[in-house]
């Protein structure tokens, strides 16, 4: 057993004595999702312990692609641009042996301050997340320790931990998060089995460095005889995924000779450095529910997807952002425990929608035979002649939006880019000290009342202001670039790129944004008092809040939580 060297308060000796018998949150699994959750809980000031049965980071990379939403969650979790290497991907090509390029997705450029698509090296990301966790004195990590059992009580959970030296101990936690991967024991213990599909195909995943003819993008070679996704990655790496043909075995495909044969079209295998080769079978499955009582599932423990849309870890990071602040707010007495219901309500449908997208991509990548390939790829090529269809695929409009039909927000019709239950945009801003930030960094890890062009704080009476602040609230004013002379007190920023005004909201509007950057409420700034009261009511008593819904007319059919 190796207790984290970065955690001086968890000693390497006498671990049983050093492990706490009680914690607020026990996170099981220190993979990328457990590590992101640990960082977010630390940021929100929650005390937690993370255990992992493995002593070290798993060094064979699995995830290779991340989208702008994942990068934004990593930013929320405190990671900086330079913390791990990334390669921005300009486009994704779909190639047919008969028709040439039949599809393309443009991924150049950014959304909400981050590249639309990057590739990365998973162990480097995990190392960065673990380094950051070490900043938080409230977060303990204990490696080489496996969860073996859980008992739930009315006010807590008791977990049994195997200390790896033939002994066990018990830890009591207010909440437990199972981020223990695809074979999650937590999921089994709470009886939320996976539902969905396991694919019959196996894939050989190969990572190599020093390729003689490197590429700068992602390509899917959609040959029904041997489909091959292929992509560039940081530090001179490339990845290929080769679908196994019927009769090919894992043992045969993982031999050096076979891998060399497969890589031959891309250069001399003798000149490449083969970093890893492993056969995987992909699944498209979600747990029946992401929560049971005080126990939650996140990441691969809750959902697994074929990697064709590059969304497995991305979905896990969305879970991390959605769940962590809710648990923190409940533990800190700022919100009612019933807000925790909204985690499953918000996350499960979206995770399923992403899996459906990956399955659709799978059908394009792995046509059953030449005839199916010609029809589907030919159809995709024809869609490029119809501008709205072309945009739908090429500009990624096909990707499910991270907007919740139901959840923890006050219902209302969308206003500009402000969609309640959807993400608040991000852009570059300048703060009162002249520093330039991405806006999430300027807003901080708070529940935020934002006034567009006007100070929403002046609309709250002293008692309401105190109540909002005690609920983790912060007030920020966003002004047009060059209008900072209007702004008196701290807590403002200038919109340097015009992302917020008027693109997102008109002058004189206000929005309340959750710590995970989901829009909770919005309306005229003159009604900021009402917006705050309704938002606090929703956090404190989600059931009552439905009755006291937004007074804005023409409400959308979307319902309030629950
Ligand atoms: C070939 C391949 C390609 C992929 N490509 C992409 C991609 O491009 N983009 C993307 O977003 N995703 C991709 N994915 C998916 C991505 O790798 C996973 O979604 C991600 O690694 C899951 O992270 P996690 O933290 O949920 O689980 P894991 O990384 O599996 O971590 C779980 C942790 O829990 C620990 N654990 C398990 N049981 C216990 C226990 N009982 N007690 C204590 N600890 C326990 C384990 O030791 C492990 O450290 C890919 C996956 C594969 C296989």
Coordinates of C-alpha atoms and ligand atoms in Angstrom, one line a residue:
X1 CA 0.0 0.0 0.0
X2 CA 1.2 3.5 -0.8
X3 CA -0.4 6.4 0.8
X4 CA -0.1 9.5 -1.3
X5 CA 3.2 11.2 -0.9
X6 CA 1.5 14.5 -1.7
X7 CA -0.7 14.2 1.4
X8 CA 1.5 14.8 4.4
X9 CA -1.5 14.4 6.7
X10 CA -1.9 10.8 5.6
X11 CA 1.3 9.1 6.8
X12 CA 3.0 6.2 5.0
X13 CA 3.2 4.2 8.3
X14 CA 0.4 3.1 10.5
X15 CA -2.1 3.7 7.8
X16 CA -5.0 2.3 9.8
X17 CA -4.4 4.8 12.5
X18 CA -4.1 7.6 10.1
X19 CA -7.2 6.9 8.0
X20 CA -10.1 9.0 9.3
X21 CA -13.0 7.0 10.7
X22 CA -15.4 9.7 9.4
X23 CA -15.4 12.0 6.4
X24 CA -18.0 14.1 4.6
X25 CA -17.5 12.5 1.2
X26 CA -15.8 9.2 0.3
X27 CA -14.8 9.1 -3.3
X28 CA -14.0 5.6 -4.5
X29 CA -11.7 5.6 -7.5
X30 CA -8.8 8.1 -8.3
X31 CA -9.1 7.8 -12.1
X32 CA -9.6 11.0 -14.0
X33 CA -13.2 11.4 -12.9
X34 CA -12.5 10.7 -9.2
X35 CA -9.6 13.1 -9.4
X36 CA -11.7 15.8 -11.0
X37 CA -14.3 15.4 -8.3
X38 CA -11.7 15.6 -5.6
X39 CA -10.4 18.9 -7.0
X40 CA -13.9 20.3 -7.2
X41 CA -14.8 19.2 -3.7
X42 CA -11.6 20.8 -2.4
X43 CA -12.3 24.0 -4.3
X44 CA -15.8 24.2 -2.6
X45 CA -14.3 23.6 0.8
X46 CA -15.6 20.1 1.4
X47 CA -13.5 17.5 3.3
X48 CA -13.3 14.2 1.5
X49 CA -11.2 11.1 1.2
X50 CA -10.4 9.4 -2.2
X51 CA -9.4 5.8 -2.2
X52 CA -8.1 3.7 -5.1
X53 CA -7.2 0.0 -5.1
X54 CA -4.3 0.8 -7.5
X55 CA -1.2 2.3 -6.1
X56 CA -0.2 4.1 -9.3
X57 CA -1.8 5.9 -12.3
X58 CA -2.8 3.5 -15.0
X59 CA -0.1 4.3 -17.6
X60 CA -1.8 2.8 -20.8
X61 CA -3.8 5.8 -22.1
X62 CA -7.4 5.1 -23.0
X63 CA -9.1 8.4 -23.6
X64 CA -7.3 10.5 -26.3
X65 CA -9.8 13.2 -27.3
X66 CA -11.5 15.9 -25.2
X67 CA -14.0 18.6 -26.3
X68 CA -14.4 22.2 -25.2
X69 CA -16.9 21.2 -22.5
X70 CA -14.4 18.8 -20.9
X71 CA -11.7 21.4 -21.0
X72 CA -14.0 23.9 -19.3
X73 CA -14.7 21.4 -16.5
X74 CA -11.0 20.9 -16.1
X75 CA -10.6 24.7 -15.9
X76 CA -13.3 24.8 -13.2
X77 CA -11.4 22.0 -11.3
X78 CA -8.4 24.4 -11.3
X79 CA -6.2 23.0 -14.1
X80 CA -4.2 25.6 -16.0
X81 CA -3.6 25.7 -19.7
X82 CA 0.0 24.4 -19.3
X83 CA -0.8 21.6 -16.9
X84 CA -1.0 18.9 -19.6
X85 CA -0.2 18.8 -23.3
X86 CA -2.9 19.1 -26.0
X87 CA -3.0 19.2 -29.8
X88 CA -5.9 21.1 -31.2
X89 CA -7.6 19.1 -34.0
X90 CA -8.6 21.2 -37.1
X91 CA -10.9 18.6 -38.6
X92 CA -12.1 15.1 -38.6
X93 CA -12.4 13.3 -41.9
X94 CA -14.5 10.2 -42.8
X95 CA -12.8 8.3 -45.7
X96 CA -14.3 5.5 -47.9
X97 CA -12.1 3.2 -49.9
X98 CA -14.6 3.7 -52.8
X99 CA -15.7 7.3 -52.5
X100 CA -12.8 9.1 -50.9
X101 CA -13.7 11.7 -48.3
X102 CA -17.5 11.4 -47.7
X103 CA -17.8 13.4 -44.5
X104 CA -16.0 16.0 -42.5
X105 CA -16.4 17.7 -39.2
X106 CA -14.8 21.1 -38.7
X107 CA -13.3 21.4 -35.3
X108 CA -11.0 24.3 -35.8
X109 CA -11.7 27.3 -33.5
X110 CA -13.0 27.5 -30.0
X111 CA -16.2 27.5 -28.0
X112 CA -16.4 29.1 -24.6
X113 CA -12.7 29.9 -24.5
X114 CA -11.5 26.3 -25.4
X115 CA -10.6 24.5 -28.6
X116 CA -13.5 22.5 -29.9
X117 CA -11.5 19.3 -30.0
X118 CA -8.1 18.3 -28.7
X119 CA -6.1 15.2 -28.3
X120 CA -4.1 14.6 -25.1
X121 CA -2.2 11.9 -23.2
X122 CA -4.4 10.5 -20.4
X123 CA -1.7 9.6 -17.8
X124 CA -0.3 13.2 -18.1
X125 CA -3.8 14.6 -17.4
X126 CA -4.3 12.3 -14.4
X127 CA -0.9 13.3 -13.0
X128 CA -1.9 17.0 -13.3
X129 CA -5.2 16.3 -11.6
X130 CA -3.5 14.5 -8.7
X131 CA -0.9 17.3 -8.3
X132 CA -3.7 19.8 -8.0
X133 CA -5.6 17.7 -5.4
X134 CA -2.5 17.9 -3.2
X135 CA -3.3 21.7 -2.8
X136 CA -6.3 21.0 -0.6
X137 CA -5.7 20.2 3.0
X138 CA -9.3 18.9 3.2
X139 CA -8.8 16.2 0.6
X140 CA -7.0 13.0 1.7
X141 CA -5.9 10.4 -0.8
X142 CA -5.2 6.7 0.1
X143 CA -3.9 4.4 -2.6
X144 CA -3.7 0.7 -2.6
X145 CA -7.0 0.6 -0.7
X146 CA -10.1 -1.1 -2.1
X147 CA -13.7 -0.6 -1.2
X148 CA -15.2 -4.0 -0.5
X149 CA -18.6 -3.2 1.0
X150 CA -21.1 -0.4 1.7
X151 CA -24.0 -0.1 4.2
X152 CA -26.3 2.8 4.0
X153 CA -27.9 4.4 7.1
X154 CA -30.4 7.2 7.3
X155 CA -27.8 9.9 7.8
X156 CA -24.6 8.3 6.4
X157 CA -22.9 5.5 4.6
X158 CA -20.4 3.0 6.2
X159 CA -17.8 1.7 3.7
X160 CA -15.5 -1.3 4.3
X161 CA -12.0 -0.8 3.0
X162 CA -9.5 -3.5 2.3
X163 CA -6.1 -2.1 3.4
X164 CA -4.1 -4.5 1.3
X165 CA -2.4 -6.1 4.3
X166 CA -5.1 -8.7 5.1
X167 CA -6.9 -6.2 7.2
X168 CA -9.9 -4.0 6.8
X169 CA -11.3 -0.9 8.3
X170 CA -14.6 1.1 8.2
X171 CA -15.1 4.7 7.2
X172 CA -18.3 6.5 7.8
X173 CA -19.2 9.2 5.2
X174 CA -22.2 11.5 4.7
X175 CA -22.0 10.7 1.0
X176 CA -20.2 8.2 -1.2
X177 CA -19.3 8.7 -4.9
X178 CA -18.5 5.6 -6.9
X179 CA -16.0 6.8 -9.6
X180 CA -14.6 3.2 -9.7
X181 CA -14.7 2.6 -13.4
X182 CA -16.6 0.4 -15.8
X183 CA -16.6 -2.7 -13.5
X184 CA -17.7 -0.6 -10.6
X185 CA -18.3 -2.5 -7.4
X186 CA -20.2 0.5 -6.0
X187 CA -22.7 0.1 -8.9
X188 CA -23.1 -3.6 -8.2
X189 CA -23.5 -3.0 -4.4
X190 CA -26.3 -0.5 -5.0
X191 CA -28.0 -2.7 -7.6
X192 CA -28.0 -0.2 -10.4
X193 CA -26.9 -2.6 -13.2
X194 CA -25.9 -1.5 -16.6
X195 CA -28.5 -1.5 -19.3
X196 CA -27.6 -1.3 -23.0
X197 CA -25.5 -3.0 -25.6
X198 CA -22.1 -4.7 -25.8
X199 CA -20.6 -4.7 -29.3
X200 CA -19.4 -8.0 -30.8
X201 CA -16.3 -6.5 -32.3
X202 CA -12.9 -6.3 -30.7
X203 CA -10.5 -3.4 -31.5
X204 CA -6.7 -3.4 -31.3
X205 CA -5.6 0.0 -30.0
X206 CA -2.0 1.0 -30.9
X207 CA -0.1 4.1 -29.8
X208 CA 3.3 4.8 -31.4
X209 CA 5.8 7.7 -31.7
X210 CA 8.1 8.7 -34.5
X211 CA 5.7 8.0 -37.4
X212 CA 7.4 8.9 -40.8
X213 CA 4.2 10.3 -42.3
X214 CA 2.4 12.0 -39.5
X215 CA -1.1 13.6 -39.7
X216 CA -2.4 16.7 -38.0
X217 CA -6.1 15.7 -37.7
X218 CA -8.4 12.8 -37.0
X219 CA -9.4 10.4 -39.7
X220 CA -11.8 7.5 -39.8
X221 CA -10.9 5.0 -42.5
X222 CA -14.4 3.4 -42.9
X223 CA -13.4 0.3 -44.8
X224 CA -15.9 -2.5 -44.0
X225 CA -13.0 -5.0 -44.2
X226 CA -11.0 -3.3 -41.5
X227 CA -12.2 0.1 -40.2
X228 CA -9.4 2.2 -38.7
X229 CA -9.8 5.4 -36.7
X230 CA -6.4 7.2 -36.7
X231 CA -5.4 10.4 -35.0
X232 CA -2.5 12.6 -34.0
X233 CA -1.7 13.2 -30.3
X234 CA 0.7 15.3 -28.2
X235 CA 4.4 14.6 -28.0
X236 CA 4.8 13.1 -31.5
X237 CA 2.3 10.4 -30.9
X238 CA -0.3 8.8 -33.1
X239 CA -3.1 6.4 -32.3
X240 CA -4.8 3.7 -34.5
X241 CA -7.7 1.5 -33.6
X242 CA -7.9 -1.6 -35.9
X243 CA -11.2 -3.6 -35.8
X244 CA -10.5 -7.3 -35.5
X245 CA -11.9 -9.5 -38.3
X246 CA -13.9 -12.6 -37.5
X247 CA -11.4 -15.4 -36.5
X248 CA -8.6 -13.0 -35.4
X249 CA -7.6 -13.5 -31.8
X250 CA -6.4 -11.0 -29.2
X251 CA -3.2 -13.0 -28.7
X252 CA -2.4 -13.0 -32.4
X253 CA -3.2 -9.3 -32.9
X254 CA -1.1 -8.1 -30.0
X255 CA 2.1 -9.7 -31.4
X256 CA 4.8 -7.3 -32.7
X257 CA 4.8 -8.8 -36.1
X258 CA 1.0 -8.3 -36.6
X259 CA 1.2 -4.7 -35.3
X260 CA 4.1 -4.0 -37.6
X261 CA 2.1 -5.3 -40.6
X262 CA -0.9 -3.1 -39.7
X263 CA 1.2 0.0 -39.2
X264 CA 3.2 -0.5 -42.5
X265 CA 1.0 2.0 -44.5
X266 CA 2.1 4.8 -42.2
X267 CA 5.9 4.2 -42.1
X268 CA 8.5 1.8 -41.2
X269 CA 7.6 0.1 -37.9
X270 CA 11.3 -0.3 -37.2
X271 CA 11.6 3.5 -37.0
X272 CA 8.6 4.0 -34.8
X273 CA 8.5 3.5 -31.0
X274 CA 5.5 1.3 -30.1
X275 CA 4.1 2.6 -26.8
X276 CA 1.2 0.3 -26.3
X277 CA -1.0 -2.2 -28.0
X278 CA -4.1 -3.7 -26.4
X279 CA -7.4 -5.2 -27.5
X280 CA -10.6 -3.7 -26.2
X281 CA -14.3 -4.5 -26.6
X282 CA -16.6 -1.5 -26.6
X283 CA -19.9 -1.1 -24.8
X284 CA -22.8 1.3 -25.0
X285 CA -24.4 1.1 -21.5
X286 CA -25.8 3.3 -18.7
X287 CA -26.6 2.4 -15.1
X288 CA -30.4 2.2 -14.3
X289 CA -29.9 5.3 -12.1
X290 CA -26.9 7.3 -11.2
X291 CA -27.9 7.5 -7.5
X292 CA -29.3 5.4 -4.7
X293 CA -29.8 7.3 -1.5
X294 CA -26.5 8.8 -0.3
X295 CA -24.5 6.9 -2.9
X296 CA -23.7 8.3 -6.4
X297 CA -22.1 6.9 -9.5
X298 CA -19.9 9.0 -11.8
X299 CA -17.8 8.4 -14.9
X300 CA -17.5 4.9 -16.3
X301 CA -19.2 3.6 -13.2
X302 CA -22.4 5.3 -14.5
X303 CA -22.0 5.0 -18.3
X304 CA -19.7 3.5 -20.9
X305 CA -19.7 4.4 -24.6
X306 CA -17.8 3.3 -27.7
X307 CA -15.1 5.9 -28.2
X308 CA -16.1 6.9 -31.7
X309 CA -17.5 10.3 -30.5
X310 CA -14.6 10.7 -28.0
X311 CA -17.1 11.3 -25.2
X312 CA -16.5 8.7 -22.4
X313 CA -14.3 10.7 -20.2
X314 CA -16.0 13.9 -21.3
X315 CA -19.3 12.6 -20.0
X316 CA -17.5 11.7 -16.7
X317 CA -16.2 15.2 -16.3
X318 CA -19.7 16.6 -16.9
X319 CA -20.8 14.3 -14.0
X320 CA -18.1 15.6 -11.8
X321 CA -19.1 19.3 -12.4
X322 CA -22.8 18.6 -12.0
X323 CA -22.5 16.6 -8.8
X324 CA -19.7 18.1 -6.8
X325 CA -21.2 21.6 -6.1
X326 CA -24.6 20.1 -5.3
X327 CA -23.0 17.8 -2.6
X328 CA -20.9 20.7 -1.3
X329 CA -24.0 23.1 -1.1
X330 CA -26.0 20.4 0.8
X331 CA -23.1 19.6 3.2
X332 CA -22.7 23.3 3.9
X333 CA -26.4 23.8 4.7
X334 CA -26.9 26.1 1.7
X335 CA -29.3 23.8 -0.1
X336 CA -31.8 21.1 0.7
X337 CA -30.6 17.4 0.2
X338 CA -33.5 17.1 -2.3
X339 CA -31.5 19.0 -4.9
X340 CA -29.3 15.9 -5.2
X341 CA -32.2 14.2 -7.1
X342 CA -31.4 16.5 -10.0
X343 CA -28.0 14.8 -10.6
X344 CA -29.6 11.7 -12.2
X345 CA -32.4 13.8 -13.8
X346 CA -29.9 16.1 -15.5
X347 CA -27.0 13.8 -16.3
X348 CA -28.5 10.4 -17.3
X349 CA -30.5 11.6 -20.4
X350 CA -27.5 13.6 -21.7
X351 CA -25.1 10.7 -21.2
X352 CA -27.5 8.4 -23.1
X353 CA -27.8 11.0 -25.9
X354 CA -24.0 11.0 -26.3
X355 CA -23.9 7.2 -26.4
X356 CA -26.5 7.3 -29.2
X357 CA -24.3 9.7 -31.1
X358 CA -21.3 7.3 -30.7
X359 CA -23.4 4.4 -31.9
X360 CA -24.4 6.4 -35.0
X361 CA -20.8 7.2 -35.6
X362 CA -20.1 3.5 -35.2
X363 CA -22.6 2.6 -37.9
X364 CA -20.7 5.0 -40.3
X365 CA -17.3 3.7 -39.3
X366 CA -18.1 0.0 -39.4
X367 CA -20.5 -0.7 -42.3
X368 CA -21.5 -4.4 -42.4
X369 CA -20.5 -5.0 -46.0
X370 CA -19.5 -3.2 -49.2
X371 CA -23.1 -2.6 -50.3
X372 CA -24.1 -1.0 -46.9
X373 CA -20.9 1.1 -47.1
X374 CA -21.7 2.4 -50.5
X375 CA -25.3 3.3 -49.5
X376 CA -24.5 5.0 -46.2
X377 CA -21.3 6.7 -47.2
X378 CA -22.9 7.8 -50.5
X379 CA -25.9 9.2 -48.6
X380 CA -23.5 11.1 -46.3
X381 CA -21.7 12.5 -49.3
X382 CA -25.0 13.7 -50.8
X383 CA -26.0 15.5 -47.6
X384 CA -22.9 17.7 -48.2
X385 CA -24.8 19.3 -51.2
X386 CA -27.6 20.5 -48.9
X387 CA -26.4 23.4 -46.8
X388 CA -28.5 22.9 -43.7
X389 CA -27.6 19.1 -43.6
X390 CA -24.0 19.9 -44.3
X391 CA -23.9 22.4 -41.4
X392 CA -25.7 19.8 -39.2
X393 CA -22.8 17.4 -39.6
X394 CA -19.8 19.6 -40.4
X395 CA -20.4 22.2 -37.7
X396 CA -21.3 19.6 -35.1
X397 CA -24.9 20.7 -34.7
X398 CA -25.6 17.0 -34.5
X399 CA -23.9 16.9 -31.1
X400 CA -26.5 16.9 -28.2
X401 CA -26.5 20.2 -26.4
X402 CA -25.8 20.2 -22.8
X403 CA -29.2 21.7 -22.0
X404 CA -31.5 19.9 -19.5
X405 CA -35.1 19.4 -20.3
X406 CA -35.7 18.9 -16.5
X407 CA -33.6 19.8 -13.6
X408 CA -32.5 22.3 -11.0
X409 CA -33.4 25.6 -12.6
X410 CA -36.4 27.9 -12.8
X411 CA -38.3 27.3 -15.9
X412 CA -38.6 30.1 -18.5
X413 CA -38.3 30.8 -22.2
X414 CA -34.8 31.3 -23.6
X415 CA -33.5 34.8 -24.0
X416 CA -30.7 35.3 -26.5
X417 CA -28.0 32.8 -25.5
X418 CA -29.4 32.5 -22.0
X419 CA -31.2 29.1 -21.8
X420 CA -32.2 28.2 -18.3
X421 CA -30.8 24.7 -17.6
X422 CA -28.2 25.3 -20.3
X423 CA -24.5 26.4 -20.0
X424 CA -23.6 30.1 -19.4
X425 CA -21.2 31.1 -22.1
X426 CA -17.6 31.9 -21.3
X427 CA -15.3 34.6 -22.8
X428 CA -12.3 36.7 -22.1
X429 CA -12.8 39.5 -19.6
X430 CA -10.7 42.2 -17.8
X431 CA -11.1 42.6 -14.0
X432 CA -10.9 45.9 -12.0
X433 CA -7.1 45.3 -11.6
X434 CA -6.6 45.1 -15.3
X435 CA -6.0 41.4 -15.3
X436 CA -7.3 39.4 -18.3
X437 CA -9.1 36.1 -17.5
X438 CA -11.5 33.6 -18.9
X439 CA -14.7 34.7 -17.3
X440 CA -15.2 31.5 -15.3
X441 CA -12.0 32.3 -13.4
X442 CA -13.3 35.8 -12.8
X443 CA -16.6 34.5 -11.5
X444 CA -15.0 32.0 -9.1
X445 CA -16.5 28.9 -7.6
X446 CA -19.7 30.6 -6.5
X447 CA -23.4 30.9 -7.2
X448 CA -23.3 34.1 -9.2
X449 CA -25.8 36.9 -9.8
X450 CA -24.6 38.6 -13.0
X451 CA -25.8 42.0 -14.0
X452 CA -25.4 42.9 -17.7
X453 CA -24.3 46.5 -17.9
X454 CA -25.9 47.3 -14.5
X455 CA -25.1 46.4 -10.9
X456 CA -27.7 43.8 -9.9
X457 CA -26.5 44.0 -6.3
X458 CA -28.1 47.4 -5.8
X459 CA -31.5 45.8 -6.5
X460 CA -31.2 43.6 -3.4
X461 CA -32.1 44.9 0.1
X462 CA -29.5 44.3 2.8
X463 CA -31.3 41.2 4.3
X464 CA -31.6 39.5 0.9
X465 CA -28.0 40.4 0.0
X466 CA -26.8 38.8 3.3
X467 CA -29.0 35.7 2.6
X468 CA -27.6 35.4 -0.9
X469 CA -24.0 35.7 0.2
X470 CA -24.5 33.2 3.0
X471 CA -25.8 30.8 0.3
X472 CA -22.5 31.0 -1.5
X473 CA -23.7 33.9 -3.7
X474 CA -21.5 36.4 -5.4
X475 CA -22.5 39.5 -7.5
X476 CA -20.7 40.4 -10.7
X477 CA -21.4 43.1 -13.2
X478 CA -20.3 42.5 -16.8
X479 CA -19.9 45.7 -18.9
X480 CA -19.2 46.5 -22.5
X481 CA -15.5 46.8 -23.3
X482 CA -14.5 50.4 -22.6
X483 CA -17.4 51.1 -20.2
X484 CA -15.5 50.4 -17.0
X485 CA -15.6 54.1 -16.0
X486 CA -19.3 53.5 -15.2
X487 CA -18.4 50.8 -12.7
X488 CA -17.9 51.8 -9.1
X489 CA -17.2 48.9 -6.8
X490 CA -15.3 45.7 -7.1
X491 CA -16.9 42.6 -8.6
X492 CA -17.1 43.7 -12.2
X493 CA -15.5 42.8 -15.5
X494 CA -15.3 44.1 -19.0
X495 CA -16.4 41.9 -21.8
X496 CA -13.4 42.0 -24.1
X497 CA -14.8 40.0 -27.0
X498 CA -18.5 40.9 -27.0
X499 CA -19.3 37.4 -25.9
X500 CA -21.8 38.6 -23.2
X501 CA -23.2 41.9 -24.5
X502 CA -25.3 42.0 -26.5
X503 CA -24.6 38.5 -27.8
X504 CA -25.7 36.7 -24.6
X505 CA -28.0 39.2 -22.9
X506 CA -29.2 42.8 -23.5
X507 CA -28.1 45.8 -21.4
X508 CA -30.1 45.8 -18.1
X509 CA -30.6 42.0 -17.9
X510 CA -29.5 39.7 -15.1
X511 CA -28.8 36.0 -14.7
X512 CA -28.1 33.6 -11.8
X513 CA -25.6 31.0 -12.7
X514 CA -24.9 27.8 -10.7
X515 CA -21.3 27.0 -9.7
X516 CA -21.2 24.4 -12.6
X517 CA -22.0 27.3 -15.0
X518 CA -25.6 26.2 -15.7
X519 CA -28.1 29.0 -15.9
X520 CA -30.5 28.8 -13.0
X521 CA -32.6 31.9 -13.6
X522 CA -32.7 35.2 -15.5
X523 CA -34.8 38.3 -16.0
X524 CA -34.6 42.1 -16.0
X525 CA -32.0 43.5 -13.6
X526 CA -34.7 45.6 -11.9
X527 CA -36.2 42.3 -10.8
X528 CA -32.9 40.9 -9.4
X529 CA -34.5 40.6 -5.9
X530 CA -37.2 38.3 -7.3
X531 CA -34.7 36.3 -9.2
X532 CA -32.6 35.8 -6.1
X533 CA -35.6 34.9 -3.9
X534 CA -36.9 32.3 -6.4
X535 CA -33.4 30.8 -6.9
X536 CA -32.8 30.5 -3.1
X537 CA -36.3 29.0 -2.8
X538 CA -35.4 26.4 -5.5
X539 CA -32.2 25.5 -3.7
X540 CA -33.8 25.2 -0.3
X541 CA -37.0 23.6 -1.2
X542 CA -37.2 22.4 -4.8
X543 CA -40.8 21.1 -4.4
X544 CA -42.2 24.4 -3.3
X545 CA -40.2 26.2 -6.0
X546 CA -42.3 24.6 -8.7
X547 CA -45.4 26.3 -7.3
X548 CA -43.6 29.7 -7.1
X549 CA -42.3 29.6 -10.7
X550 CA -40.9 32.5 -12.6
X551 CA -43.2 35.4 -13.2
X552 CA -41.9 35.9 -16.8
X553 CA -44.7 35.3 -19.2
X554 CA -44.7 32.7 -22.1
X555 CA -43.0 29.9 -20.2
X556 CA -41.5 27.0 -22.1
X557 CA -43.0 23.6 -21.6
X558 CA -39.8 22.6 -19.6
X559 CA -40.7 21.8 -16.0
X560 CA -39.0 22.8 -12.8
X561 CA -37.3 20.2 -10.7
X562 CA -38.4 17.7 -9.5
Ligands
LIG1 C1 -9.6 2.6 -26.2 C2 -10.4 3.6 -25.5 C3 -10.4 4.9 -26.1 C4 -11.1 5.9 -25.4 N1 -11.1 7.2 -26.0 C5 -11.8 8.2 -25.3 C6 -11.7 9.5 -25.8 O1 -11.1 9.8 -26.9 N2 -12.4 10.5 -25.2 C7 -13.0 10.3 -24.0 O2 -13.6 11.2 -23.4 N3 -13.1 9.0 -23.5 C8 -12.5 8.0 -24.1 N4 -12.4 6.7 -23.6 C9 -13.1 6.5 -22.3 C10 -12.3 6.9 -21.1 O3 -11.0 6.3 -21.1 C11 -13.0 6.6 -19.8 O4 -14.3 7.1 -19.8 C12 -12.3 7.2 -18.5 O5 -11.0 6.7 -18.4 C13 -13.1 6.8 -17.3 O6 -12.5 7.4 -16.2 P1 -13.1 7.0 -14.7 O7 -12.3 7.8 -13.8 O8 -14.5 7.0 -14.7 O9 -12.7 5.5 -14.6 P2 -11.3 4.8 -14.5 O10 -10.2 5.6 -15.2 O11 -11.5 3.4 -14.9 O12 -10.9 4.8 -13.0 C14 -11.5 4.0 -12.0 C15 -10.6 3.9 -10.8 O13 -11.3 3.2 -9.8 C16 -10.4 2.3 -9.1 N5 -11.2 1.3 -8.5 C17 -11.9 0.3 -9.1 N6 -12.6 -0.4 -8.2 C18 -12.2 0.0 -7.0 C19 -12.5 -0.3 -5.6 N7 -13.3 -1.4 -5.4 N8 -11.9 0.3 -4.6 C20 -11.1 1.4 -4.9 N9 -10.7 1.8 -6.1 C21 -11.3 1.1 -7.2 C22 -9.5 1.8 -10.3 O14 -8.2 1.3 -9.8 C23 -9.3 3.1 -11.1 O15 -8.2 3.8 -10.8 C24 -11.8 5.7 -24.2 C25 -11.7 4.4 -23.6 C26 -11.0 3.4 -24.3 C27 -11.0 2.0 -23.7

